[in-house]
Coordinates of C-alpha atoms (C1' of nucleotides) in Angstrom, one line a residue:
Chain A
X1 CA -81.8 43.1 -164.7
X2 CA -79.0 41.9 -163.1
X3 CA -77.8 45.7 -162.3
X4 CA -81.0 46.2 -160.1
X5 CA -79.7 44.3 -157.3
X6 CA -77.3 45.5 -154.7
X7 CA -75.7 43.2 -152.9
X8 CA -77.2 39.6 -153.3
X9 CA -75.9 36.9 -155.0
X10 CA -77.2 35.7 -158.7
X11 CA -77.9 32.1 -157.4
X12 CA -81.1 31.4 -155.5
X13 CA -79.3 28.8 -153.8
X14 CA -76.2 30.6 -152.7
X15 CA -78.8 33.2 -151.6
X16 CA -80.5 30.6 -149.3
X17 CA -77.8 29.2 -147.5
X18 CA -76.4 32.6 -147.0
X19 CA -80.0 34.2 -145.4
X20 CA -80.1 30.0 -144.2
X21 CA -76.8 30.9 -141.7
X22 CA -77.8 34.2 -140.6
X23 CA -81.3 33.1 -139.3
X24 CA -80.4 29.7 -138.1
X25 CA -77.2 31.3 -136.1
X26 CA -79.5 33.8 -134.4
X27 CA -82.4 31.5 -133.9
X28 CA -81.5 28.1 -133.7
X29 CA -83.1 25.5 -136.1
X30 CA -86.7 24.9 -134.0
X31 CA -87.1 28.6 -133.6
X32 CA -86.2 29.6 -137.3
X33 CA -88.9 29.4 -139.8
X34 CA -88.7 28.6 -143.6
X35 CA -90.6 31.4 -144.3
X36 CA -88.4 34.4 -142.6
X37 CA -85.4 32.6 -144.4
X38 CA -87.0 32.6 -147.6
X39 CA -87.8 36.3 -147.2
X40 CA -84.8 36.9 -146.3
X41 CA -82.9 35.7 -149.3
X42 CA -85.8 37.3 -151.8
X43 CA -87.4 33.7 -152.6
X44 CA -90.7 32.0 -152.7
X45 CA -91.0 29.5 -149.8
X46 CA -91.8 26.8 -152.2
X47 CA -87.7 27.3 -153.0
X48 CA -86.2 25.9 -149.9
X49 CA -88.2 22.3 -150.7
X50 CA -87.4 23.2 -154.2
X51 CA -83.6 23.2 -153.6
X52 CA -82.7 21.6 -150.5
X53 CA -85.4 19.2 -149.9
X54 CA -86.7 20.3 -146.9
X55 CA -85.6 22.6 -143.4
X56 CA -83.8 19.9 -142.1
X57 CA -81.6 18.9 -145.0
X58 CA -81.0 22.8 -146.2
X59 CA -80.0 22.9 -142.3
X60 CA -77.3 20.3 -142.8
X61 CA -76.0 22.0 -145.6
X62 CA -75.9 25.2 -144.4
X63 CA -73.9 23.8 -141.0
X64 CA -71.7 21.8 -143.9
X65 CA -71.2 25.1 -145.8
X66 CA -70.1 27.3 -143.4
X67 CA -67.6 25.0 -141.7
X68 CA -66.0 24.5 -144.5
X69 CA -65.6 28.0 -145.6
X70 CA -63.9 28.1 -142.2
X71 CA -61.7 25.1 -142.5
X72 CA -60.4 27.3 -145.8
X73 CA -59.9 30.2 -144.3
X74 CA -57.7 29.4 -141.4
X75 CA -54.0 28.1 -142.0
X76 CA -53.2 25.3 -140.1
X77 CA -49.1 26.0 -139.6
X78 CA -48.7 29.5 -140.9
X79 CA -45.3 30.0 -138.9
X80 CA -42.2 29.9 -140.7
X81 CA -39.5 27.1 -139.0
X82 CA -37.8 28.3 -136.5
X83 CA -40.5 30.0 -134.5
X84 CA -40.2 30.1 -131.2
X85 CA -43.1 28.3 -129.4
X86 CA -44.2 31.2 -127.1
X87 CA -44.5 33.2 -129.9
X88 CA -46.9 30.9 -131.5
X89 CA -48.6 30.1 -128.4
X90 CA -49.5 33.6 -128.6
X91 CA -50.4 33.6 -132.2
X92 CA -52.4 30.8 -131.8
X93 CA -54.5 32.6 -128.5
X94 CA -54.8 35.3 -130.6
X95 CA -56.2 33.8 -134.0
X96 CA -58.9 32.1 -132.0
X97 CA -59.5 34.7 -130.8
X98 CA -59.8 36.9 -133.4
X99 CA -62.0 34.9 -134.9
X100 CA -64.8 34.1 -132.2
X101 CA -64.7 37.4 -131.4
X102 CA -63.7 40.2 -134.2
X103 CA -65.6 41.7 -136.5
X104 CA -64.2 40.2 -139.4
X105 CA -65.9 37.5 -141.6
X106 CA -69.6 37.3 -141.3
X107 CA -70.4 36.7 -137.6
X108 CA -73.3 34.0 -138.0
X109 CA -70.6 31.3 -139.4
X110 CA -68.8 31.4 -136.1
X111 CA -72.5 31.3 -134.3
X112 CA -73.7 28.6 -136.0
X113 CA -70.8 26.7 -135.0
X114 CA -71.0 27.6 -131.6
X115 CA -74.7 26.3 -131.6
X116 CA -73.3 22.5 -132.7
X117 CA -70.8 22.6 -129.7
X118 CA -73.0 23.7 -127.3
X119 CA -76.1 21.1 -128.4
X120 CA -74.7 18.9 -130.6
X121 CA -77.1 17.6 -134.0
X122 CA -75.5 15.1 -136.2
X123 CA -73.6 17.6 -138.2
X124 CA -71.0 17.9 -135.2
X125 CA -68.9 15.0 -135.3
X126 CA -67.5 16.1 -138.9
X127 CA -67.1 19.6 -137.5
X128 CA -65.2 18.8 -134.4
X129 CA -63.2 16.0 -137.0
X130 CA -62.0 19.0 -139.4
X131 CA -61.8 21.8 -137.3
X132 CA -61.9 21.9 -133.8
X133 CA -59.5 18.1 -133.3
X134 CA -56.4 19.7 -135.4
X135 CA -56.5 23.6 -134.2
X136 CA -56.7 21.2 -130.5
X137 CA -54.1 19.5 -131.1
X138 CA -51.7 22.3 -132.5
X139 CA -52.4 23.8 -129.3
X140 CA -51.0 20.7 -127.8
X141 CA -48.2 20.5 -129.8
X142 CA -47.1 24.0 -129.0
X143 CA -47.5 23.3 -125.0
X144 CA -45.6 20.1 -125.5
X145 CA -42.6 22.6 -127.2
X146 CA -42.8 25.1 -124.4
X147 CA -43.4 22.2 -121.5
X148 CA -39.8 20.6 -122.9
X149 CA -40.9 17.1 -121.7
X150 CA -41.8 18.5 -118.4
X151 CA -45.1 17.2 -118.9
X152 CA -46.8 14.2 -120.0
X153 CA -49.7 14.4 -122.5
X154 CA -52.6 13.8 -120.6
X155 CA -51.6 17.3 -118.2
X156 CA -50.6 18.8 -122.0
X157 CA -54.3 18.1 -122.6
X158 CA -55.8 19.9 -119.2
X159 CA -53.5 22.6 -120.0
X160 CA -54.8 22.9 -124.0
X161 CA -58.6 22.5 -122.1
X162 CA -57.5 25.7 -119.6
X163 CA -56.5 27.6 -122.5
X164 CA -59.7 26.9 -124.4
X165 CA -61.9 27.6 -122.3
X166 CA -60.9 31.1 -121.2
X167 CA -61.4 31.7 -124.7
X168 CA -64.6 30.0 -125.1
X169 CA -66.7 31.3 -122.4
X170 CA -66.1 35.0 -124.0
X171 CA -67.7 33.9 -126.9
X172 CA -70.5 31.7 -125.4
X173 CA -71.4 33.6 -122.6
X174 CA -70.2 37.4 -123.7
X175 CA -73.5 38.6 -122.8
X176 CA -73.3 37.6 -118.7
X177 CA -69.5 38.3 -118.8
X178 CA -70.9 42.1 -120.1
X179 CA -72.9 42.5 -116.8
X180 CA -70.2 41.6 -114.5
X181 CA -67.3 43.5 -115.6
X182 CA -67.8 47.3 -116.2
X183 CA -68.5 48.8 -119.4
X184 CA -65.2 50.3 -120.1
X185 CA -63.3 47.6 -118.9
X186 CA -65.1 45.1 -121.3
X187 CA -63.8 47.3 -124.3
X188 CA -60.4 47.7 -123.2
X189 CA -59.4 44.7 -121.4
X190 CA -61.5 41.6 -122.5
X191 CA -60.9 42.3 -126.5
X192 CA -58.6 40.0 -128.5
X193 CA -55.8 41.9 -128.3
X194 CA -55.4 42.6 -124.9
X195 CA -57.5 38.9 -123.7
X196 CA -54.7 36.8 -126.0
X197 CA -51.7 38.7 -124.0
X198 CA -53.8 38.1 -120.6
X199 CA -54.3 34.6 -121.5
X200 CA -50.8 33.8 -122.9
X201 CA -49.4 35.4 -120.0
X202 CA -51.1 33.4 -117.9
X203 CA -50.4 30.0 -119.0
X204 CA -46.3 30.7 -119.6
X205 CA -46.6 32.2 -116.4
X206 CA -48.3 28.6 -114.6
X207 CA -45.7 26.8 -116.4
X208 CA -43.3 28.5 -114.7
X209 CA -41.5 30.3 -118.5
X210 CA -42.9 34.0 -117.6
X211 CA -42.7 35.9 -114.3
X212 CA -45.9 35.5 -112.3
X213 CA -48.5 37.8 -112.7
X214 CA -48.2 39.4 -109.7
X215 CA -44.5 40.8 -110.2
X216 CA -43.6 43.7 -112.5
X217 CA -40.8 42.1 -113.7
X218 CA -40.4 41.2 -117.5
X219 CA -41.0 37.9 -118.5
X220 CA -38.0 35.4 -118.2
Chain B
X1 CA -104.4 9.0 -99.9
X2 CA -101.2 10.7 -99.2
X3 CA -99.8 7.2 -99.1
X4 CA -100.8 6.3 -102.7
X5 CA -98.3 8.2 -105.0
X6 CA -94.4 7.1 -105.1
X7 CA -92.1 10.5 -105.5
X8 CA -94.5 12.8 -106.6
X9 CA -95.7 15.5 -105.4
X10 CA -99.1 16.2 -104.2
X11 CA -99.6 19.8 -105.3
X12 CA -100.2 19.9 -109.1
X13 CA -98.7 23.3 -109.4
X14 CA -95.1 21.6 -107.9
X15 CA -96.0 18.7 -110.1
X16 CA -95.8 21.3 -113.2
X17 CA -93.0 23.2 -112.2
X18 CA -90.9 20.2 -111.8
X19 CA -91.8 18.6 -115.1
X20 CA -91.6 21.8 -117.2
X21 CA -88.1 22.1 -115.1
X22 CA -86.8 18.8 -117.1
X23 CA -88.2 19.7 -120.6
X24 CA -87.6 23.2 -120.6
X25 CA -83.9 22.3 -120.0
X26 CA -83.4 19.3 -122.0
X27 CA -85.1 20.8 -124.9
X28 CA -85.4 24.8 -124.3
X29 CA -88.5 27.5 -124.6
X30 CA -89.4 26.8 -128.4
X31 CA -88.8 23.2 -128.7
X32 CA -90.5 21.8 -125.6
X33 CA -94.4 21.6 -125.6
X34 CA -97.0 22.7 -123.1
X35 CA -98.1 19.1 -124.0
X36 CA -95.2 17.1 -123.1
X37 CA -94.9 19.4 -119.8
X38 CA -98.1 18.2 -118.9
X39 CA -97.7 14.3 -119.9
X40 CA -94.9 14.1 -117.5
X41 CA -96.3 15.8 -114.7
X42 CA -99.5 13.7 -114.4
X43 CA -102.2 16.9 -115.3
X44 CA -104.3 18.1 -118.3
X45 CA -103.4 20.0 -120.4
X46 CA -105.8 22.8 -119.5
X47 CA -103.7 22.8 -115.8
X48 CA -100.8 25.0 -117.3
X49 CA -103.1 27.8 -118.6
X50 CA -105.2 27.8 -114.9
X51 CA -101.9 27.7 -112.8
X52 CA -99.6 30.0 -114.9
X53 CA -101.5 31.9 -117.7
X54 CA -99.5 30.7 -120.5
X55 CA -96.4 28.5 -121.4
X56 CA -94.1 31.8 -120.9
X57 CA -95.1 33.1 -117.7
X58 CA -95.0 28.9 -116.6
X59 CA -91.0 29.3 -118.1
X60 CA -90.5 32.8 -115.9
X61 CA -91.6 31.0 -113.0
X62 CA -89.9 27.6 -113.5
X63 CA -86.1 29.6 -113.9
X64 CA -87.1 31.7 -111.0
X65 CA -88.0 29.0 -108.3
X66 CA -84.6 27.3 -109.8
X67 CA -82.7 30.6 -109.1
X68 CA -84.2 30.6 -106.0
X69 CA -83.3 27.0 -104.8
X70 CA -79.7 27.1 -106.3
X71 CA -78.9 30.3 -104.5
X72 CA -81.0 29.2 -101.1
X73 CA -78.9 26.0 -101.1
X74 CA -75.2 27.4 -101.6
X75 CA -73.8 29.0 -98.9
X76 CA -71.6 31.9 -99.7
X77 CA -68.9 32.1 -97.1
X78 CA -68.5 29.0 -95.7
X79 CA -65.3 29.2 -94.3
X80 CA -63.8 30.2 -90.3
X81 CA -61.8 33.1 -90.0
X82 CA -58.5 32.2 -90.5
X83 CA -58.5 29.8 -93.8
X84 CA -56.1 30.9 -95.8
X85 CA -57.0 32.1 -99.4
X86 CA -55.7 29.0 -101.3
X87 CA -57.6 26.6 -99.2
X88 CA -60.6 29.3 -99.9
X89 CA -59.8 29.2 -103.5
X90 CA -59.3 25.3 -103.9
X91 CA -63.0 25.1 -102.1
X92 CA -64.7 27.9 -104.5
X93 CA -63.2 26.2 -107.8
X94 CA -64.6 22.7 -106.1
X95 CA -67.5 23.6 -105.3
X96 CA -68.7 25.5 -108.3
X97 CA -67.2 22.6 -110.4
X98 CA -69.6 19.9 -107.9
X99 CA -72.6 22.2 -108.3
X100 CA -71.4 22.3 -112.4
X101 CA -70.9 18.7 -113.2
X102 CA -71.7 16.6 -110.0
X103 CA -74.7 14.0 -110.2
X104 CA -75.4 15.2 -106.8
X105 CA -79.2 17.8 -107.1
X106 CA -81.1 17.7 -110.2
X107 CA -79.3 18.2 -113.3
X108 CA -82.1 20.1 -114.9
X109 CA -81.5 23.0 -112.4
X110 CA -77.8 24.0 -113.6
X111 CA -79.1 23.4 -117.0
X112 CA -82.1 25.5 -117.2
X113 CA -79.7 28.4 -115.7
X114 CA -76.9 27.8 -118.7
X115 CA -79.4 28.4 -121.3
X116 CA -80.2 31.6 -119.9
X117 CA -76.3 32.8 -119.6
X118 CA -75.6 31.4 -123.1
X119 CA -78.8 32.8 -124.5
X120 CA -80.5 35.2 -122.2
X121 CA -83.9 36.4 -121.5
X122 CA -85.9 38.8 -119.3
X123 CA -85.1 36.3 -116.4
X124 CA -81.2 36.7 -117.1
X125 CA -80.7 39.8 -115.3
X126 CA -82.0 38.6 -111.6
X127 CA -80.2 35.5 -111.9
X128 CA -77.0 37.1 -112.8
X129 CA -77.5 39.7 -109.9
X130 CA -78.7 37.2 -107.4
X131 CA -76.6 34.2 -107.9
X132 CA -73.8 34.5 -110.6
X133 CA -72.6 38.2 -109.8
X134 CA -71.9 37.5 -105.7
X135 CA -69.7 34.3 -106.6
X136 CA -68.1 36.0 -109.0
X137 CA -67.4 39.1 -106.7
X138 CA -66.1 36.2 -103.7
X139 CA -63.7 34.9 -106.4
X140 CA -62.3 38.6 -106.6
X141 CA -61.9 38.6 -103.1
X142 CA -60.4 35.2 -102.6
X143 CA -57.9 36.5 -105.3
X144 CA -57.6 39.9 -103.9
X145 CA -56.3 38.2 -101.0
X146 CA -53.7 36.3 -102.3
X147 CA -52.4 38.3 -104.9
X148 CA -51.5 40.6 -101.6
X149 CA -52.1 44.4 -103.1
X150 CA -49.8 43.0 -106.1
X151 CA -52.7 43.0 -109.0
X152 CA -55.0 46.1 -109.3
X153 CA -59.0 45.1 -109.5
X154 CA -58.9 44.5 -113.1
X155 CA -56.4 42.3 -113.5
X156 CA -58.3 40.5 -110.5
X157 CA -61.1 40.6 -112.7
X158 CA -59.3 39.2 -116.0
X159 CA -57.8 36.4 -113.5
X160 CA -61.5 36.0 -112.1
X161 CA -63.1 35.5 -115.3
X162 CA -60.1 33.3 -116.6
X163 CA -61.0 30.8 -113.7
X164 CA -64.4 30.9 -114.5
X165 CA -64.0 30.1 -118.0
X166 CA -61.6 26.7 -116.9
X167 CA -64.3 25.8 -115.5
X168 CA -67.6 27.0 -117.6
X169 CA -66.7 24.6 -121.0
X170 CA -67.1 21.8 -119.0
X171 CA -70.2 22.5 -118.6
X172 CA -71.2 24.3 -121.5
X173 CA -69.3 22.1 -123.9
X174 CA -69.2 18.7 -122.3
X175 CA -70.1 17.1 -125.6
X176 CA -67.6 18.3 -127.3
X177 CA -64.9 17.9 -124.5
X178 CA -65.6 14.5 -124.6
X179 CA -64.5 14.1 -128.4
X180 CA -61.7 15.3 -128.1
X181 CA -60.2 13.6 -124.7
X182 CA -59.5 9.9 -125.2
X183 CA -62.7 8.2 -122.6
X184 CA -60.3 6.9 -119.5
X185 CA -59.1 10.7 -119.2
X186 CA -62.0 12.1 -119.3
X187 CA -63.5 10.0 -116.8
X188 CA -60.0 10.1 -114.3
X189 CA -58.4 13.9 -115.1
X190 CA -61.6 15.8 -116.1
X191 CA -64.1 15.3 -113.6
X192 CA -64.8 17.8 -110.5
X193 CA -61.8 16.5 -108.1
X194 CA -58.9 16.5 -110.1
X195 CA -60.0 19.2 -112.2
X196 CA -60.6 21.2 -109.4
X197 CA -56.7 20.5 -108.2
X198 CA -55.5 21.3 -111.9
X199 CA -57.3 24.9 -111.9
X200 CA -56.4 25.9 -108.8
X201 CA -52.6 24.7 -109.1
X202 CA -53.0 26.9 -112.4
X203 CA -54.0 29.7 -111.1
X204 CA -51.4 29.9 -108.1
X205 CA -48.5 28.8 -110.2
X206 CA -49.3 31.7 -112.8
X207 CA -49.9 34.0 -109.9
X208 CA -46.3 32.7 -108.2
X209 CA -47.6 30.9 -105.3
X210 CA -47.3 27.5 -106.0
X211 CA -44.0 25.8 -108.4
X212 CA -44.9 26.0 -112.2
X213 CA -46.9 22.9 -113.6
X214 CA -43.2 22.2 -115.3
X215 CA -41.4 21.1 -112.3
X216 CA -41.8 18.1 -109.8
X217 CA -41.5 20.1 -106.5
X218 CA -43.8 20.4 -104.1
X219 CA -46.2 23.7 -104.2
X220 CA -44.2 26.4 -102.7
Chain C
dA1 C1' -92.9 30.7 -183.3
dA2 C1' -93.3 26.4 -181.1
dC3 C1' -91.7 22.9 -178.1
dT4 C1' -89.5 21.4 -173.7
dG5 C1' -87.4 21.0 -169.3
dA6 C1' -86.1 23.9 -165.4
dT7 C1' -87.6 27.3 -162.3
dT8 C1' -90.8 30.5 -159.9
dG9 C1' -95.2 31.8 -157.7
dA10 C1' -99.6 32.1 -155.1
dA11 C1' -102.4 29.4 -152.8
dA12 C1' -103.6 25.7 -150.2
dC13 C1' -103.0 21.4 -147.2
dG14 C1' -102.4 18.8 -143.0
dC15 C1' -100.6 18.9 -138.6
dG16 C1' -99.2 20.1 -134.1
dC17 C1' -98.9 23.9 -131.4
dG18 C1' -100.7 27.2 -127.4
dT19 C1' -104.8 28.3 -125.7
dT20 C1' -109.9 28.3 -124.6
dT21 C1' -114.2 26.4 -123.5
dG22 C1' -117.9 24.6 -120.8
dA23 C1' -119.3 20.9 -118.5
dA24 C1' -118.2 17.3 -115.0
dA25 C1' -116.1 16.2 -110.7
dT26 C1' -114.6 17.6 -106.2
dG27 C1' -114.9 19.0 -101.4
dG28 C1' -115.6 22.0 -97.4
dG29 C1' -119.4 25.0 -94.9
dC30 C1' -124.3 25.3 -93.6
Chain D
dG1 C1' -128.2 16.8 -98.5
dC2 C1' -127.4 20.9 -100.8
dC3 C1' -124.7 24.8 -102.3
dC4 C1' -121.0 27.1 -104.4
dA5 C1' -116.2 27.9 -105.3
dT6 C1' -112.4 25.4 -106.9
dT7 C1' -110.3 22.2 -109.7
dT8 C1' -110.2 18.7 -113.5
dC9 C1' -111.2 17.0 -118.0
dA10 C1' -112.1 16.0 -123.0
dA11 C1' -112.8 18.4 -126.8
dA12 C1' -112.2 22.0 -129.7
dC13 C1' -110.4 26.5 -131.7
dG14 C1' -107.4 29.4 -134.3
dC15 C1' -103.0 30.0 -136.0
dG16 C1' -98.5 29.4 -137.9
dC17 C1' -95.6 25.9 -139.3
dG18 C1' -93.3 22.8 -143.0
dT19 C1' -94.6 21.1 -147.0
dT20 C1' -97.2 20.3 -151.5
dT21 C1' -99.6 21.6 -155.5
dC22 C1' -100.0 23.0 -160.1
dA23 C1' -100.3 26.7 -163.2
dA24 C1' -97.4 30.5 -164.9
dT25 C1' -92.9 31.9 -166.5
dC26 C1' -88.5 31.5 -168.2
dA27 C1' -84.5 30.0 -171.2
dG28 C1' -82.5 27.2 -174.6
dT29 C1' -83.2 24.5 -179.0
dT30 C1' -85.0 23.7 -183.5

DNA sequence: AACTGATTGAAACGCGCGTTTGAAATGGGC
DNA sequence: GCCCATTTCAAACGCGCGTTTCAATCAGTT
């Protein structure tokens, strides 16, 4: 009968993990129960302990799981040699970007990982080893191209920190930053697109390779 | 027999409130038990459900007299006439940063309060409205004064919320900050003081007040 | 068709949770 | 000293959780 279902996956265990993320990212691991996840993915309860062990272990995979999928599907150097390092400063703003916040890819991956940096379970250290140490330190790498030995590492790093977290608190606290902006700004200002410029801007502008913000001039 | 007890308190219903202050922030709503609560406030179990009703009316009231205190004991303009903005600006930035990460007050208070923004609930709204919205709309000010009828309110705000998020990861992320810093930095570059110097330098270089993080002079 | 190991299913188990109970203890007013 | 409202306490209740059980079902082999 394999024409009867829609959407879902063949395997019961791909089908777990995936109901897994969703319900873990929007709950958290106390609040989530075995029994909404297994009804979620179309599976008897008995299939979690069947599979996986039990909630903590089929936790750990499912953290495992989707940071992986993300390490695969985000290029580490995708800029051709010869790129000038504004220009990938700004790609790089943007691709993070992007990513916490578009619509693309399914949104509880991105949640989930949020949840391990904001209350960190033993499934964080490889997470911030694969993913968030190299994408930090190609940010610090592109700010030590632009600073020109201007700067030394450890200001690189509080620069690379800056960056991140005018990125970060968009995704972590998007709800609070909704109620203090108004509506129609939120949708036209504080999106990717227009945030990565703001944010770019901003930090060529502190190290002095942009016009400050408060000039009309065009950049430098 | 006033004289008998060390630090605590003699009303029980303080006794709870403080306790369930702790948990509820260490642990959040779900994972912290009206049992624990109760253990480390010195009462029976039976003393939540005759003071408060039940465990979420005890959490309502436990962020609210938090809310309360945080916002009685933070004084919003602080300053004579006559400081100029940047001074205003390099005191807002310290001070939220001391209240943020200072060892100074209960940790539990600041805690209970980031749950809410990074997760909110019914209590969300008053706190934002109360304590998070009028700092945020004195940073606009403080901005709006030295950006000097150069930036139009929205850009203020982008510039506002770009501040805020410097300073917010710290908080929210610590954990994770920490990974990624070698330990002497984080202990001598990323702590309230210095940090407090590197945001605000940040923010006047990129708004052309002070000389760009790139060059050795002093700020203009 | 019969056997066999892997998978599924409905039901139950034990436990810890929030909550309730009802009696015991407490303490100020007469 | 007694009364009564308030507060404390140990014990229990009901419920939903993660987990287990074991029989039913399925799929591949002979």
């Amino acid at each position: 009968m394999r024409a009867g279902e829609t959407a879902a996956s063949e395997d019961p265990k791909e089908r777990i993990l995936s109901a897994a993320g969703e319900v873990f990212a929007e709950r958290g691991f106390e609040a989530a129960t075995v029994r909404d996840i297994c009804l979620a993915a179309g599976v008897n309860v008995a299939a979690v302990n069947y599979y996986f062990g039990d909630k903590q272990k089929l936790y750990n995979e499912t953290v495992r799981q989707a940071h992986q999928r993300l390490v695969a599907q985000v290029p580490l150097s995708p800029w051709p040699e010869g790129t000038p390092a504004r220009a990938k400063l700004r790609d790089f703003i943007g691709n993070v970007l992007e990513r916490m916040l578009g619509f693309g890819r399914p949104r509880w991956q991105t949640r989930l990982m949020l949840r391990e940096v904001l209350q960190p379970t033993d499934a964080c250290r490889d997470l911030v080893e694969d993913y968030i140490l190299p994408q930090f330190q190609l940010l610090i790498s592109i700010l030590g191209d632009l600073a020109d030995g201007h700067l030394e590492e450890p200001q690189l790093r509080q620069v690379a920190m800056s960056i991140i977290g005018q990125m970060f608190i968009y995704r972590a606290a998007g709800d609070v930053v909704g109620m203090l902006l108004p509506a129609d700004e939120m949708q036209s200002l504080h999106t990717p697109v227009p945030l990565a410029d703001h944010i770019t801007h901003y930090a060529l502008a502190a190290l002095g390779l942009a016009s400050p913000l408060t000039s009309s001039e065009p950049r430098a």
